[in-house]
Short mmCIF file of C-alpha atoms in Angstrom, two decimals:
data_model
loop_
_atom_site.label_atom_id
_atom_site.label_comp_id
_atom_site.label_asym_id
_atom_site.label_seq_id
_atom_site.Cartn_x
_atom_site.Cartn_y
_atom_site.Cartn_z
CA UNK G 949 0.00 0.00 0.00
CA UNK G 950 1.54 3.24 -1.28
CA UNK G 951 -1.03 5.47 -0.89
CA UNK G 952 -1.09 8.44 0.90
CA UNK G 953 -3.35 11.08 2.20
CA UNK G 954 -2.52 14.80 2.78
CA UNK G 955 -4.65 17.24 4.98
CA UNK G 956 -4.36 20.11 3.48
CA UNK G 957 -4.74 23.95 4.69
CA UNK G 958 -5.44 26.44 2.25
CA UNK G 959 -5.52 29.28 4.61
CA UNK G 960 -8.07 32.33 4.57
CA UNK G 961 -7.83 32.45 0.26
CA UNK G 962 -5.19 34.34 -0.78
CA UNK G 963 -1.97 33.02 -2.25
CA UNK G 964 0.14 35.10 0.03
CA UNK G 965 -1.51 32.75 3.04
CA UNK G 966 -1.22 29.45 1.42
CA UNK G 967 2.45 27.98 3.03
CA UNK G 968 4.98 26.59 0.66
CA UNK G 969 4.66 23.01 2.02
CA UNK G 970 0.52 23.32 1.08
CA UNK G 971 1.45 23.86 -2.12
CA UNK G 972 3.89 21.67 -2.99
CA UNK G 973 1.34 18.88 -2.04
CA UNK G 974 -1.00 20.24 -4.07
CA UNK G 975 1.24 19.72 -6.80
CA UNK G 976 1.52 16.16 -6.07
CA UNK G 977 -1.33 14.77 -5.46
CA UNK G 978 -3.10 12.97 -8.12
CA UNK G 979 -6.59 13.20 -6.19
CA UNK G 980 -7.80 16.23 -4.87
CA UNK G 981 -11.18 15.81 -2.34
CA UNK G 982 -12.96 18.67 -0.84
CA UNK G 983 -15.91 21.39 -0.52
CA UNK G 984 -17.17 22.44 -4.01
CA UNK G 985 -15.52 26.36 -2.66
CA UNK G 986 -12.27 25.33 -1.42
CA UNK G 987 -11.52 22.66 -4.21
CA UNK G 988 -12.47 25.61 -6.55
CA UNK G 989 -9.74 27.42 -5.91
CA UNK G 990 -7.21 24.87 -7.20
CA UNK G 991 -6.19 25.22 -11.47
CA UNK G 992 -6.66 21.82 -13.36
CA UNK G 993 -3.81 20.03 -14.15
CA UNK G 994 -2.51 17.05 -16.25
CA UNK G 995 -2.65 14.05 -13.75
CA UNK G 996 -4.86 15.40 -11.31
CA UNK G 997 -8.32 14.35 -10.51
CA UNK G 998 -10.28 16.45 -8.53
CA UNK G 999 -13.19 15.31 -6.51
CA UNK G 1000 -15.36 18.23 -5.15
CA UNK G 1001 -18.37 17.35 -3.10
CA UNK G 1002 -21.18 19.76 -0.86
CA UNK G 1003 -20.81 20.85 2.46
CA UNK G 1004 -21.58 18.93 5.59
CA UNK G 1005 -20.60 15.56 4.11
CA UNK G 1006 -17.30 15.29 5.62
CA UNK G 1007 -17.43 11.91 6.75
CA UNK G 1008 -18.16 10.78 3.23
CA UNK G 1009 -15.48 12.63 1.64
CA UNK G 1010 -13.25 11.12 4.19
CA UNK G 1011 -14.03 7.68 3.81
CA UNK G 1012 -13.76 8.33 -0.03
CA UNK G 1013 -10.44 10.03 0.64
CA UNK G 1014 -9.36 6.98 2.69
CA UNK G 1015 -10.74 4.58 0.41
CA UNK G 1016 -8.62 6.37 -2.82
CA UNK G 1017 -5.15 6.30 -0.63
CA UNK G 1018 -5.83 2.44 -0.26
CA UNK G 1019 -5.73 1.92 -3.71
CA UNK G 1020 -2.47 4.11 -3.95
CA UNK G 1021 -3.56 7.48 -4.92
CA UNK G 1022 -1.94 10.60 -3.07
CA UNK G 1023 -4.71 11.92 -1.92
CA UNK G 1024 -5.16 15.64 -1.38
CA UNK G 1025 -8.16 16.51 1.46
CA UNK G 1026 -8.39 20.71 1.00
CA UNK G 1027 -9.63 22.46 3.79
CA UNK G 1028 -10.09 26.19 4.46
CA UNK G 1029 -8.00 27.71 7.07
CA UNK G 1030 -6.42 25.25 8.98
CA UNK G 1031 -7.55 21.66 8.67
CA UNK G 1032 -6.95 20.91 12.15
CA UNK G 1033 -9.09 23.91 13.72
CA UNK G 1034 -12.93 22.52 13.71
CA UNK G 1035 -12.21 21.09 9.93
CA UNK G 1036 -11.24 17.96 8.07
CA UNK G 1037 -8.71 16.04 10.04
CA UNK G 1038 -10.85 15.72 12.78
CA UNK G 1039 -13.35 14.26 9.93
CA UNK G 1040 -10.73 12.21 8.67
CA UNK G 1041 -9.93 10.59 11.66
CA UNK G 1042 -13.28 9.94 12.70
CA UNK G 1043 -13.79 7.91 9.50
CA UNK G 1044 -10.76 6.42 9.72
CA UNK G 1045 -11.18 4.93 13.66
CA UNK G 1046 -14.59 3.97 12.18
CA UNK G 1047 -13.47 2.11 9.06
CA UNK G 1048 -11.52 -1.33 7.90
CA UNK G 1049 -8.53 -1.99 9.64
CA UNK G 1050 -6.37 -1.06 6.74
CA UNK G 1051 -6.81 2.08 6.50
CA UNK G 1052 -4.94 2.86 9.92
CA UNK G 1053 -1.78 2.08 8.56
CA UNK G 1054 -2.58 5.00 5.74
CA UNK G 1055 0.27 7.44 5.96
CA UNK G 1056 -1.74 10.86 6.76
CA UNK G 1057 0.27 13.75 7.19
CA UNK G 1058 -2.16 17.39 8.42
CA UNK G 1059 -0.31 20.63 6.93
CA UNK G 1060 -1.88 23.46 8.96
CA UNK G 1061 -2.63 26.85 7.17
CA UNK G 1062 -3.46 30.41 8.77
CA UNK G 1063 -6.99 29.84 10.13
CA UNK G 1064 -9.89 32.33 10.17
CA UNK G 1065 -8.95 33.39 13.88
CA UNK G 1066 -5.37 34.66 13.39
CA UNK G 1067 -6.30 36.62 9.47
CA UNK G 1068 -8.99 38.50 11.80
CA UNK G 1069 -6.23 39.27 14.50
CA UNK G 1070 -3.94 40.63 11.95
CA UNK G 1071 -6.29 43.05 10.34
CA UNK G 1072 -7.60 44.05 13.68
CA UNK G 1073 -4.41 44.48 15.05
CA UNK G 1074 -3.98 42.59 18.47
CA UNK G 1075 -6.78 40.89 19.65
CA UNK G 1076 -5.25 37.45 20.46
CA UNK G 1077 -2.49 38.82 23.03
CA UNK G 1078 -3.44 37.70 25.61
CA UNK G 1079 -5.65 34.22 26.42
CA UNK G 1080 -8.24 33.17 24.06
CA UNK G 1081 -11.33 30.27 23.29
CA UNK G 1082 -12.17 29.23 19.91
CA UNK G 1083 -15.60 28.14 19.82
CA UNK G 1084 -17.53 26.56 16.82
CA UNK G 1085 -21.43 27.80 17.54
CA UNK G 1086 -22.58 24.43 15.15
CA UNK G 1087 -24.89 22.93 16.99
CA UNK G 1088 -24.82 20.27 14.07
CA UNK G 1089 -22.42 17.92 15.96
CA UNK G 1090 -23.06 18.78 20.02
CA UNK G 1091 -25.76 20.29 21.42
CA UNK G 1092 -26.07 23.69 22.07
CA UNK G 1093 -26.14 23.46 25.73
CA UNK G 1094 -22.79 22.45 25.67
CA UNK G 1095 -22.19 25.55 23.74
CA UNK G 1096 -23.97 28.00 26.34
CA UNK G 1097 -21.64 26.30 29.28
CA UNK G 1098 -18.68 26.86 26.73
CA UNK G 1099 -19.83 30.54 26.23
CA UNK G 1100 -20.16 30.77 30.14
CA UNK G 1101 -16.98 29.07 30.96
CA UNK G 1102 -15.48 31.50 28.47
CA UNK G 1103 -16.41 34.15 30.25
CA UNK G 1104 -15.72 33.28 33.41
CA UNK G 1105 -12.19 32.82 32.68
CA UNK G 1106 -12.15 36.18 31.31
CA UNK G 1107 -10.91 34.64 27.54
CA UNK G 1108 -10.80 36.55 24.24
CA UNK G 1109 -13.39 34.58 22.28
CA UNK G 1110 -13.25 33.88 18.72
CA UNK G 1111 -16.37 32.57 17.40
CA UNK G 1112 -16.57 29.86 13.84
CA UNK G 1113 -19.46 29.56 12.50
CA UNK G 1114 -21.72 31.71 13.63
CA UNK G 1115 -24.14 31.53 11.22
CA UNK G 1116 -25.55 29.56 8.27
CA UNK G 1117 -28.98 29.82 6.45
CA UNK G 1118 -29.86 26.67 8.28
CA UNK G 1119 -29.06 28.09 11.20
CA UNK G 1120 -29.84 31.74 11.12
CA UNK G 1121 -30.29 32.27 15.04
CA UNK G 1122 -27.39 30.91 17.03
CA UNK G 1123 -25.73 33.62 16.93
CA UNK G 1124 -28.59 35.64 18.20
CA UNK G 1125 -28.76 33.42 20.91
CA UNK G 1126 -25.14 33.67 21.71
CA UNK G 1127 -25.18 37.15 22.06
CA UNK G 1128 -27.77 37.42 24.14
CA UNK G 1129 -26.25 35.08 26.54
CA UNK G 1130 -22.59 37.26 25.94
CA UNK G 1131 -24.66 40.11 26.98
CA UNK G 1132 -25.56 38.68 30.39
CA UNK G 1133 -21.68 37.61 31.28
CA UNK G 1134 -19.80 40.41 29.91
CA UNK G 1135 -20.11 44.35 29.28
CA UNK G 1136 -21.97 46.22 27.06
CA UNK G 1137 -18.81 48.38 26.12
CA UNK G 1138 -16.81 45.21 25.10
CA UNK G 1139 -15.51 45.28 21.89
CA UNK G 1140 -16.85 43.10 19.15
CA UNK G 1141 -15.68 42.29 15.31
CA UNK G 1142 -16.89 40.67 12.62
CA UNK G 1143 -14.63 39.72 10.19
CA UNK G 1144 -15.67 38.73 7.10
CA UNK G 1145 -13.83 36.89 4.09
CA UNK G 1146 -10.82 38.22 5.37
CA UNK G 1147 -8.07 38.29 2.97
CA UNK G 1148 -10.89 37.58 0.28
CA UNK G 1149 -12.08 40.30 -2.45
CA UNK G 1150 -15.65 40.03 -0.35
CA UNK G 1151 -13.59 40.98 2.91
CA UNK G 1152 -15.31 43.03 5.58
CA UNK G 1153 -14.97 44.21 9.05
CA UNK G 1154 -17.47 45.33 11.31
CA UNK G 1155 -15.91 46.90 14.18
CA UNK G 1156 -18.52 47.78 17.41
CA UNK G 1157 -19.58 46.40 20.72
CA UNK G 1158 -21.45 43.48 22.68
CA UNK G 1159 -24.10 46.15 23.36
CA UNK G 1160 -24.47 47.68 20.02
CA UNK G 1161 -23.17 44.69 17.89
CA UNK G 1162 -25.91 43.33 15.26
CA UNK G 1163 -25.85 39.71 15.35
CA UNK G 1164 -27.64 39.33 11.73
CA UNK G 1165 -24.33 40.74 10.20
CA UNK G 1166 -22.45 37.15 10.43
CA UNK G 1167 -22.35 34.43 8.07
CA UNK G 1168 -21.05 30.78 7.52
CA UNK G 1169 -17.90 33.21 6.19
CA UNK G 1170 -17.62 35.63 9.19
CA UNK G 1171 -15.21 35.18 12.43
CA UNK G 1172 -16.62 36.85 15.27
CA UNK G 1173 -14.09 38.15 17.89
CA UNK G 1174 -15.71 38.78 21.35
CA UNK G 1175 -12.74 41.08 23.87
CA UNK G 1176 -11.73 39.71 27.44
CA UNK G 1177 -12.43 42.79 29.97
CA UNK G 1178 -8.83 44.07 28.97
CA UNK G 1179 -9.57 43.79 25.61
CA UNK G 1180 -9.97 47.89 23.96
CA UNK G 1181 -9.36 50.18 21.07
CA UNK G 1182 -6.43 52.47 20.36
CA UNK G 1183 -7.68 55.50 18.14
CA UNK G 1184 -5.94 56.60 14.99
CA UNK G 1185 -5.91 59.44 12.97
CA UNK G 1186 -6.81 57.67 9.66
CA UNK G 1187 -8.39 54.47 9.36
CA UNK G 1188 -10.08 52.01 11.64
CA UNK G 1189 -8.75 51.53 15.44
CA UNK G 1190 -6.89 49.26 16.67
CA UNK G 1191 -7.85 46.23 18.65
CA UNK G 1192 -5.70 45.84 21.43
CA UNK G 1193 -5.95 43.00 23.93
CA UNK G 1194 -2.66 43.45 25.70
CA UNK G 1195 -0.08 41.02 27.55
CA UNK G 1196 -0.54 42.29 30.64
CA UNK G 1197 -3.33 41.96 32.83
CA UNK G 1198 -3.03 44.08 36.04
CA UNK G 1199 -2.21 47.36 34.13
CA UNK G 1200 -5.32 47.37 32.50
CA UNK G 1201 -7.90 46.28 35.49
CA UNK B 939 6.45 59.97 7.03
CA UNK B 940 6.58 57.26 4.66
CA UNK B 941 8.20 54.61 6.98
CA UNK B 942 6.00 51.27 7.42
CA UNK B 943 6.04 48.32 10.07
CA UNK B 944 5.23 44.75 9.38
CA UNK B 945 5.10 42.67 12.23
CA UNK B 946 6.01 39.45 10.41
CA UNK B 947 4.91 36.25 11.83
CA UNK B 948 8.24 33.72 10.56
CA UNK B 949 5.49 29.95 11.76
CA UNK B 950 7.46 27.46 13.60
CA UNK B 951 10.68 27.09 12.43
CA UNK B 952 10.92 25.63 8.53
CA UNK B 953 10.81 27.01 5.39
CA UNK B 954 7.90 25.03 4.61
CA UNK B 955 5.83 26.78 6.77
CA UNK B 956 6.52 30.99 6.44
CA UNK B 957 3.91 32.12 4.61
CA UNK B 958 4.65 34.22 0.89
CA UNK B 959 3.21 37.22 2.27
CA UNK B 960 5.87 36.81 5.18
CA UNK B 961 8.54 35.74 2.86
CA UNK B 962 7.73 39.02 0.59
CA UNK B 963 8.01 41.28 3.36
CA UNK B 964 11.59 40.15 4.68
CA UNK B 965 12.21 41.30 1.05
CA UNK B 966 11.29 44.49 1.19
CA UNK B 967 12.34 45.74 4.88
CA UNK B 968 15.20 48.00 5.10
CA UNK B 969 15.52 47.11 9.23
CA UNK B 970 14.66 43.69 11.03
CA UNK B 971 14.20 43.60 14.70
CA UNK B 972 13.86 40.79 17.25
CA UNK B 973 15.03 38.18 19.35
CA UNK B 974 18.01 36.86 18.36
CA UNK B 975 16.61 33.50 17.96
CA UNK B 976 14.52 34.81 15.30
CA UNK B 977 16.14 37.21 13.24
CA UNK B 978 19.60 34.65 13.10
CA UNK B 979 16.94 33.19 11.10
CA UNK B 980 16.65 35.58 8.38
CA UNK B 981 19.90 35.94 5.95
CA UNK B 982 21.50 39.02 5.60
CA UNK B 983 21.56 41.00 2.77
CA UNK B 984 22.85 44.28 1.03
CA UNK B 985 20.60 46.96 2.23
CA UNK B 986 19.22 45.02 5.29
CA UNK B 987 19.91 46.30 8.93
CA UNK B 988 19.41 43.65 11.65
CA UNK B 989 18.72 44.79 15.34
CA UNK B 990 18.56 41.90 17.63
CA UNK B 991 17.81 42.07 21.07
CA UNK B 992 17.62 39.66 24.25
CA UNK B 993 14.54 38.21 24.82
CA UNK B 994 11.73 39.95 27.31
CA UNK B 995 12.38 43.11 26.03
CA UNK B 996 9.70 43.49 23.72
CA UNK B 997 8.69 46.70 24.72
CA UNK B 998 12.28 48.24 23.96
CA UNK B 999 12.04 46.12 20.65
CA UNK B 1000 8.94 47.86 19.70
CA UNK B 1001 9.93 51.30 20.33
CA UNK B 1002 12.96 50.91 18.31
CA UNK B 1003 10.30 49.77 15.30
CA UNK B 1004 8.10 52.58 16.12
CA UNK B 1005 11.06 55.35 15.77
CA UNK B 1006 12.91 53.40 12.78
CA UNK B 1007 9.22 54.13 11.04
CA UNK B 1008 9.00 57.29 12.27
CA UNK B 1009 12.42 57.96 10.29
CA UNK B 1010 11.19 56.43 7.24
CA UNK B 1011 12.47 53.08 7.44
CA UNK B 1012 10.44 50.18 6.49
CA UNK B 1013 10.61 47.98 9.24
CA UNK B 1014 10.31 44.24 9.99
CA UNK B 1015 9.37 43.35 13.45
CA UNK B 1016 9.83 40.03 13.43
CA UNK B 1017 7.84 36.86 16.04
CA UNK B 1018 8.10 33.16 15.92
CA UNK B 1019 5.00 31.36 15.12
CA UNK B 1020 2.29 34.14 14.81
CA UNK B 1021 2.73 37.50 15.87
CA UNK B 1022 -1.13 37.73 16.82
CA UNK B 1023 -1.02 35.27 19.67
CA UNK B 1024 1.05 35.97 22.73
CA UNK B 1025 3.30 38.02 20.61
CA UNK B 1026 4.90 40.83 19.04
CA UNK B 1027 1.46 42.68 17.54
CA UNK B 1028 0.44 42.90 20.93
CA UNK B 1029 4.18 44.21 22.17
CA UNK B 1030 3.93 46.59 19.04
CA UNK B 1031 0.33 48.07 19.82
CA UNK B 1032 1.35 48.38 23.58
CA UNK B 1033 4.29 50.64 23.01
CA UNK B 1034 2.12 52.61 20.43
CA UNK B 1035 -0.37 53.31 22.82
CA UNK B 1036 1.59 54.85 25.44
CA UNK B 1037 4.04 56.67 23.04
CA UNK B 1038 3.68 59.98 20.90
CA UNK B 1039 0.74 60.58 18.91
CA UNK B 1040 2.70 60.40 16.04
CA UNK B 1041 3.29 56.86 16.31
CA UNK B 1042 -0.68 56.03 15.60
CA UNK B 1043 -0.21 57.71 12.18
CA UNK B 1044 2.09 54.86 10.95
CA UNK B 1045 0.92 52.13 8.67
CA UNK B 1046 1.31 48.97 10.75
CA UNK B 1047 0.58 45.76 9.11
CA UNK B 1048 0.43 42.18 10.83
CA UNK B 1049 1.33 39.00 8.79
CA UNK B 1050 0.16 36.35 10.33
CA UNK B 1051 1.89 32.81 10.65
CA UNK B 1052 1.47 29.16 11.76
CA UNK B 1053 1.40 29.07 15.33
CA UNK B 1054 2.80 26.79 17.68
CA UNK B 1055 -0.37 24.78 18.46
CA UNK B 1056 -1.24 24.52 15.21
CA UNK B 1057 1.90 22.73 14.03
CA UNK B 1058 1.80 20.54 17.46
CA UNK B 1059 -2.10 19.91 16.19
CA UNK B 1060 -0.90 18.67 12.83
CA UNK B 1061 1.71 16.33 14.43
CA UNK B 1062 -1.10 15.06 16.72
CA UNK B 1063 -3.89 14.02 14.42
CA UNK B 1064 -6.65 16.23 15.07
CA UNK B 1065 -6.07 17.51 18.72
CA UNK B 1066 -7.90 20.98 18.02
CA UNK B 1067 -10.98 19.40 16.45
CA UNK B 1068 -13.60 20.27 18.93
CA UNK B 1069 -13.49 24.07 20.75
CA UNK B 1070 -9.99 24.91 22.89
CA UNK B 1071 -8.75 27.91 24.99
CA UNK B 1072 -5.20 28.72 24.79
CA UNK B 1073 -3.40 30.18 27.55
CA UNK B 1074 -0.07 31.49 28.09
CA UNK B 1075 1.68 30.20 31.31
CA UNK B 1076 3.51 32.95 31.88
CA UNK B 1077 2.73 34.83 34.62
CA UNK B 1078 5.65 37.80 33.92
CA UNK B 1079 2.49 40.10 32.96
CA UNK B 1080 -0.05 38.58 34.87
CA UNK B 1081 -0.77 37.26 37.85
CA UNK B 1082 -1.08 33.44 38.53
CA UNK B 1083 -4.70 33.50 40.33
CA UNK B 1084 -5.85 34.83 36.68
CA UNK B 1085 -3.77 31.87 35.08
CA UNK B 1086 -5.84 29.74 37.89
CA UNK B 1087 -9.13 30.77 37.36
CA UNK B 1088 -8.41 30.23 33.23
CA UNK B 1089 -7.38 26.65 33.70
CA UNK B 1090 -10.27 26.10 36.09
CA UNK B 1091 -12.78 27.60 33.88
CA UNK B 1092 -11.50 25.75 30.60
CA UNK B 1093 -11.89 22.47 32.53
CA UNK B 1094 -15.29 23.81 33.66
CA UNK B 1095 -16.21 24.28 29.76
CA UNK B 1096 -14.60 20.95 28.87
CA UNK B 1097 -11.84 22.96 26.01
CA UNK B 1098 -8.99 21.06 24.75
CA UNK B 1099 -6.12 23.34 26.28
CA UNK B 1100 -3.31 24.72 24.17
CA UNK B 1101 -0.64 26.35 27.16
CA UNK B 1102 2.04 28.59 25.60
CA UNK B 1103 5.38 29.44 27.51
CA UNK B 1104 4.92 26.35 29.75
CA UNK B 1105 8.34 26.69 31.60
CA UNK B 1106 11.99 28.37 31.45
CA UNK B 1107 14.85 28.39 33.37
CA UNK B 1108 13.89 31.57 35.55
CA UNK B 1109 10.21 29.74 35.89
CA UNK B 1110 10.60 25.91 36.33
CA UNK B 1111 7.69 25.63 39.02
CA UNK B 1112 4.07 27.37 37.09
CA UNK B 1113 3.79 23.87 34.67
CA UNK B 1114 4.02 21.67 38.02
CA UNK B 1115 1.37 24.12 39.69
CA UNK B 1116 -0.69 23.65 36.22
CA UNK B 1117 -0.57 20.10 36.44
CA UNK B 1118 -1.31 19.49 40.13
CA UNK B 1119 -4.84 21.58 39.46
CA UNK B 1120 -5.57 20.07 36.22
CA UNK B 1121 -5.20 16.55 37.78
CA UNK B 1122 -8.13 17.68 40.21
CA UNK B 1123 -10.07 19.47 37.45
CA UNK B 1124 -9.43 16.37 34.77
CA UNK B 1125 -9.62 12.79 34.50
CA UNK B 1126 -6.26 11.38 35.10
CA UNK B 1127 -6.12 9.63 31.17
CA UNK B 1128 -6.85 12.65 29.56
CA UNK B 1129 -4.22 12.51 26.88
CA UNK B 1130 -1.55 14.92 27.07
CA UNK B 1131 1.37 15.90 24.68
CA UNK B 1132 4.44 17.63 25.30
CA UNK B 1133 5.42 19.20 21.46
CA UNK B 1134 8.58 20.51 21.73
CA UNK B 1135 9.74 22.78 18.40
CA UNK B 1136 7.79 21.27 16.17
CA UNK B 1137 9.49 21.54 12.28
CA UNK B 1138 12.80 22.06 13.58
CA UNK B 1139 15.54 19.81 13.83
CA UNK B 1140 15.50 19.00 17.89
CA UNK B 1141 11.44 18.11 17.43
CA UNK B 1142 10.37 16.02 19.94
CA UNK B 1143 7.00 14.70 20.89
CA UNK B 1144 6.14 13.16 23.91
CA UNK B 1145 2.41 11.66 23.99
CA UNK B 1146 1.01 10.30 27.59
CA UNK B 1147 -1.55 11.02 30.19
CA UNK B 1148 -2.15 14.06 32.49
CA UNK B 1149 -2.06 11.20 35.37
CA UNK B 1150 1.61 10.38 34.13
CA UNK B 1151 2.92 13.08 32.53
CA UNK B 1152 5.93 14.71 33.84
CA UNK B 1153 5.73 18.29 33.63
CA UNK B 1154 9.57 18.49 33.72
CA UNK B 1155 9.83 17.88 30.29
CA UNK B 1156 8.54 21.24 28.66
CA UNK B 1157 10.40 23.85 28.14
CA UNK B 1158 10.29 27.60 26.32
CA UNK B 1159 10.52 25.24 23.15
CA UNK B 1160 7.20 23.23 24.25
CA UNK B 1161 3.55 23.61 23.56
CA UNK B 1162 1.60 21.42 26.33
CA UNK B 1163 -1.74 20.30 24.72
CA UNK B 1164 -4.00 18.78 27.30
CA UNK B 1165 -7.38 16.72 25.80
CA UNK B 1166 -10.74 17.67 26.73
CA UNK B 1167 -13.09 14.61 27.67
CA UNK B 1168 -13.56 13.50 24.50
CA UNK B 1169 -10.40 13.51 23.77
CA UNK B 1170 -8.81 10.23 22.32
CA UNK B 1171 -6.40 7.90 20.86
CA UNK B 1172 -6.86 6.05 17.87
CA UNK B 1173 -4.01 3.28 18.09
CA UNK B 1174 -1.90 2.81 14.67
CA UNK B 1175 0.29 -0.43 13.86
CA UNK B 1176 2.88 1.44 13.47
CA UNK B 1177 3.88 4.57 14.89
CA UNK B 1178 2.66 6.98 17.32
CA UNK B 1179 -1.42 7.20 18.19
CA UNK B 1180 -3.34 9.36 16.16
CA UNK B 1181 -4.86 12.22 18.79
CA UNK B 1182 -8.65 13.06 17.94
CA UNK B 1183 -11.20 15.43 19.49
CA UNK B 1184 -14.41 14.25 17.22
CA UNK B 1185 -16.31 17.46 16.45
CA UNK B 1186 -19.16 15.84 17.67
CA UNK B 1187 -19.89 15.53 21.33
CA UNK B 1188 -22.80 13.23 22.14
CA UNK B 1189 -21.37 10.36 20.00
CA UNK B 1190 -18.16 9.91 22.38
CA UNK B 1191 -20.32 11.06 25.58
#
């Protein structure tokens, strides 16, 4: 068995994100398996077959993925972001400790990529200095009241909290729900982005508060970054203000 | 003023992994600034001024960037794994904030990179596939009751922890203190994996239980990841266990 599967992050979209070692894989593989979107954004070449598939099937793409390395293709799984935040090696390994013996001794190797989270940070400027959560809101997979202790846990320990997710049409009002939980445990003045496509043509950031803050902005494409009590703005002259969450904890109580 | 700063995040270690947008920038930056460790990463060129410094004095470090700018000079402030998270953005934005107003005029651009948990995540399996807090252990800038209440409320939400800066030589005890409350907060076969600079040549992984772990292994080098309750193996028949958090609770509940 010569197969092998790669688990692939493409990062936020543009090239400047996508690592070197992502895309020398993706010029090896000869199978390429992922969501319609994200497979999209790979050119056609000689050699390569490319499998794309919907969304929320991930199980099935995995087990196809798994099934393709055992009959010696190098398989590429594409994920957006990085594969191992909320994404497809988690789905890959589920299928695999679910499937024939054989496909355990697969060689899988996960490249990560820059994730939704950290594109966010850098256009906000420093959100993610000090401790953070990342939450998916999905309530596909666990059930939300797992998600409403998460939220509460979250804020009990004072975390930044950046939020996957939030929204899909199938699930319009989670994140309306989430908020209005946020706006029980933390205060009104606490700032709140949503960050949109970031690093994509359709990029957008909504910069306000957990009192102001309309949840109906986010989408399946939108991060939504939540401050700790530390977490503020620094004005500028020109331009949006920075987000600031800063090392230090005491100087800013 | 026409100087610039990009706060450059170089990922873990290999080439493999520093983003294009990253790479681009060392290009184009007439002054580099940073620990030692990372800018003896960086090869010199014609044209290219390199300003290391000893480490823990980022706030020095990010004045010098800030008055290099201020002089015109495109800068490169550079961080190990991602500037955004426990890093140099934050160190930049601090010194910014309590400097001359002039300072918040400059264009300031973060690049992000592949952090530290992310490149221990890929080496796992799929560590970070259900929701995770990451905390920094160092309690330099904060005190440890806050670092405390964050593990206790992380175990209280059930996140797969990511801890940053687990130990160095002038702080050997905090990851002891860490693990003596997690084993009260955690069941003792949680897994637990000591990834110690991941992508580099001196990589080592060490994969066990928070009931036997020995904390005396990490070091400045090490990211401690630290399973939440559905946290798993999935045994191999050759090699290392594959590390999953499903992204579904109920089903391993």
């Amino acid at each position: 068995m010569t197969g092998k599967i790669y688990i692939i992050g493409l990062g936020p979209g543009p090239a400047g994100w996508l690592t070197p070692e992502a895309s020398a894989a993706l010029e090896k593989v000869t199978d390429l398996i992922g969501y319609f979107t994200y497979v999209d954004r790979i050119p056609p070449r000689d050699g390569l077959t490319i499998h794309g598939s919907d969304n929320r099937v991930e199980l099935d793409r995995s087990r196809h993925a798994l099934q393709l390395a055992c009959e010696g293709k190098i398989v590429g799984v594409v994920s957006g972001g990085d594969p191992g935040v909320f994404a497809m090696a988690a789905a890959v390994l589920e299928a695999l400790e679910h499937g024939p013996q054989e496909w355990r001794a697969l060689d899988i190797e996960v490249l990560p990529g820059i994730s939704a989270m950290q594109a966010a940070a850098a256009r906000l400027g420093a959100p993610l200095g000090g401790d953070f959560c990342a939450i998916s809101l999905s309530d596909n997979l666990k059930p939300w009241s797992l998600i409403e202790r998460r939220l509460q846990a979250a804020s009990d320990g004072d975390f930044v909290l950046a939020l996957y997710n939030p929204a899909s049409k199938a699930r319009p009002k989670q994140i309306f729900d989430a908020f209005a939980l946020l706006r029980k445990l933390r205060p009104a003045q606490t700032p709140v982005a949503f960050a949109r496509a970031v690093g994509r043509p359709d990029e957008r950031i909504v910069l306000t508060t957990l009192g102001e803050a309309d949840p109906g902005v986010a989408d399946m494409s939108t991060l939504v970054m939540i401050g700790a009590t530390t977490t503020h703005l620094i004005e500028r002259p020109e331009g949006r203000p920075f987000v600031l969450t800063p090392r230090s904890y005491e100087a800013n109580r």
